[in-house]
Amino acid sequence: MTFPEADILLKSGECAGQTMLDTMEAPGHSRQLLLQLNNQRTKGFLCDVIIVVQNALFRAHKNVLAASSAYLKSLVVHDNLLNLDHDMVSPAVFRLVLDFIYTGRLADGAEAAAAAAVAPGAEPSLGAVLAAASYLQIPDLVALCKKRLKRHGKYCHLRGGGSGGGGYAPYGRPGRGLRAATPVIQTCYSSPAGPPPPPTSEPPSGPEASVNTHCAELYASGPGPAAALCAPERRCSPLCGLDLSKKSPPGSAVPERPLSERDLPPRPDSPPSAGPAAYKEPPLALPPLPPLPFQKLEEAAPPPDPFRGSGGSPGPEPPGRPDGPSLLYRWMKHEPGLSSYGDELSRERGSPGERCEERGGDPAVSPGGPPLGLGPPPRYPGSLDGPGAGGDGDDYKSSSEETGSSEDPSPPGGHLEGYPCPHLAYGEPESFGDNLYVCIPCGKGFPSSEQLNAHVEAHVEEEEALYGRAEAAEVAAGPPFGSGADKVAGAPGSLGELLRPYRCASCDKSYKDPATLRQHEKTHWLTRPYPCTICGKKFTQRGTMTRHMRSHLGLKPFACDACGMRFTRQYRLTEHMRIHSGEKPYECQVCGGKFAQQRNLISHMKMHAVGGAAGAAGALAGLGGLPGVPGPDGKGKLDFPEGVFAVARLTAEQLSLKQQDKAAAAELLAQTTHFLHDPKVALESLYPLAKFTAELGLSPDKAAEVLSQGAHLAAGPDGRTIDRFSPT
DNA sequence: CTGGGGATGGGGCCC
DNA sequence: TGGGCCCCATCCCCA
């Protein structure tokens, strides 16, 4: 063996038992093979597994990992996406580990730090590497680390290993090392202009705290502004070729083979300190989440979160407001009958201390601010949670919903592991400062219940203006009979109630089963329990979050057989296939235009709606009072819901039927409005619908209102209900 | 340049 | 937990 590296390789790999090379074996074969594998890794070629370590992504080959680490071997068998416990191995440390796996070398600290694009002094300690190697069950790396530590007199017999290597001094001796080859979607400091975070003495959390992810840098694979945010010396590496950009060209960001659905949502059900033995599935949503300053935030930084600095103490128990409107503070209650937030978080994310620890990453967001666990409670100058931070507008229910992380405020002095999270059970509207009384519909906070009540009154007035005083008063009175189609279910003893007995106390929607109700109730929470570990975006449903993660990872499991285009969702593929089949099942009842996608028909219908009432009148002239027939020119314009309204008026005028059973009519209306999602069906349903409303004895205007609201109900979330328009 | 259609991505929400 | 569907936004192409 002429290559010292090869010697290490042979000692470190599973080929250690093959050191006796016979004359028939090429002496450099092992080394060349490993070099090729490493080269492929740097290019992302044939990489079939993604390893997520906190907020860094690594690509690698399953075979190589399995051949190097018993622990990784156990993981790659089942998953294409591994999520390593960030408490056990930080991104910087894993970079070194991965480099070792692929090269047999352990880079020296300083160079490794540079390679890892972390600040000098923040490089992972050899102890941390040792701990990670123990955790990952890489005996050769463990031995190598111990050897080096002994050489430097710093090895003191790690007992119970895997403690994060806190007992070791940082190993920062400069020297010959390896070129950083680890392909990783490199994380960098959040502040492009600010200095890197100060070095920390808390391995392995130090490197983690220092690699505060910048969402833009996650996409730093090109010369765009996002990449520009990465200072060159940071070496935000696009090496892996993983294009996480929003729009990845077909194939560019797709793994070599499609990843199955199950690859994405590992259950965060294992404690962070669990070693490999206890390790089940890596938590996807567990790592500390530094509030990630999106690029958009830097373009227009939102005002600081006024609530973050409110001390973060558990504070007084939030007012329960039992006398207030039911929609208020539901998110703060610890209702035994429901899945409390704290309980849910405990189930889904681990212990309360873990939750606090998760938020412990928050301070790092402050540019140049103190590292994890140091300094005052963080404010969020550039928090993605800040008002207006959501670049997509509807990404967040409201500013308060995102800023007011009722269950995840910062404990005073930062978040230390084990610090009790006092807000898990009750939450705290931290983003509202002293305005603890929050109106859920609009997200505004008020300092007193009186002011909140006054504000709610304003909502009532709005309701009155929209729907009439009686209805508004009914709405203001709250349950049991609220709004929407679900109100049908609210009628005591009605069919709807039997079908959908589980009612939301906040909005009166009702559901068939309690699980769906709980799921729905999350939409009323001011915070979202499922954050994306890559960008920090939060979601109300885990499935939405995992689906979102797919976009980050470029996972598109659904491929079109015709053109090879891939999609993240089955539904998209189904939609797409109509392009090839030429099927256009969606037809405009106004102009006869056909569309392959329903959404494009809806968009098209909006174009018709531009004509407004005049268009509706024209359409009605052509319709002759019957739905589904285009105007004389075939291009008549009919808008929704104005057109529905007008049609209903005509039909109601033409009908003079006696009143029918209220419940039966309500059921019919509910069924009909249920199908109004499709404008075509809506139109076809109008005639019988109006007929029956007239049978109820409604005035033409009232019948028209019913139908209009019915159509509106089907199209939007704020529809009224049948009972409200029932004969009085 | 503008408007409309085709097509896609992403999030919300219910089943 | 994932599927399905809805909505919105966006990009691209073309007349």
PDB file of C-alpha atoms (C1' of nucleotides) in Angstrom, chain A residues 397 511 519 528 541 547-548 569 572 576 597 599, chain B residues 4-15:
ATOM      1  CA  LYS A 397     -53.745  33.595   8.466  1.00  0.00           C
ATOM      2  CA  TYR A 511     -67.843  17.925  10.812  1.00  0.00           C
ATOM      3  CA  GLN A 519     -57.967  19.515  12.493  1.00  0.00           C
ATOM      4  CA  ARG A 528     -49.177  26.863  13.496  1.00  0.00           C
ATOM      5  CA  GLN A 541     -51.386  20.533   9.214  1.00  0.00           C
ATOM      6  CA  ARG A 547     -45.904  18.597   1.177  1.00  0.00           C
ATOM      7  CA  HIS A 548     -44.164  21.905   1.486  1.00  0.00           C
ATOM      8  CA  ARG A 569     -48.872  15.651  -6.069  1.00  0.00           C
ATOM      9  CA  ARG A 572     -51.286  17.557 -10.364  1.00  0.00           C
ATOM     10  CA  HIS A 576     -51.510  17.323 -16.263  1.00  0.00           C
ATOM     11  CA  GLN A 597     -58.502  22.361 -15.569  1.00  0.00           C
ATOM     12  CA  ARG A 599     -59.212  26.340 -11.980  1.00  0.00           C
TER      13      ARG A 599
ATOM     14  C1'  DG B   4     -56.685  35.817 -22.474  1.00  0.00           C
ATOM     15  C1'  DG B   5     -55.616  31.028 -22.176  1.00  0.00           C
ATOM     16  C1'  DG B   6     -52.555  27.178 -20.861  1.00  0.00           C
ATOM     17  C1'  DA B   7     -50.042  25.331 -17.414  1.00  0.00           C
ATOM     18  C1'  DT B   8     -47.777  24.948 -12.997  1.00  0.00           C
ATOM     19  C1'  DG B   9     -46.600  25.735  -7.979  1.00  0.00           C
ATOM     20  C1'  DG B  10     -48.031  26.336  -3.423  1.00  0.00           C
ATOM     21  C1'  DG B  11     -51.144  26.614   0.569  1.00  0.00           C
ATOM     22  C1'  DG B  12     -55.711  25.749   2.922  1.00  0.00           C
ATOM     23  C1'  DC B  13     -58.809  22.601   4.156  1.00  0.00           C
ATOM     24  C1'  DC B  14     -61.796  18.617   4.371  1.00  0.00           C
ATOM     25  C1'  DC B  15     -62.344  13.673   3.936  1.00  0.00           C
TER      26       DC B  15
END
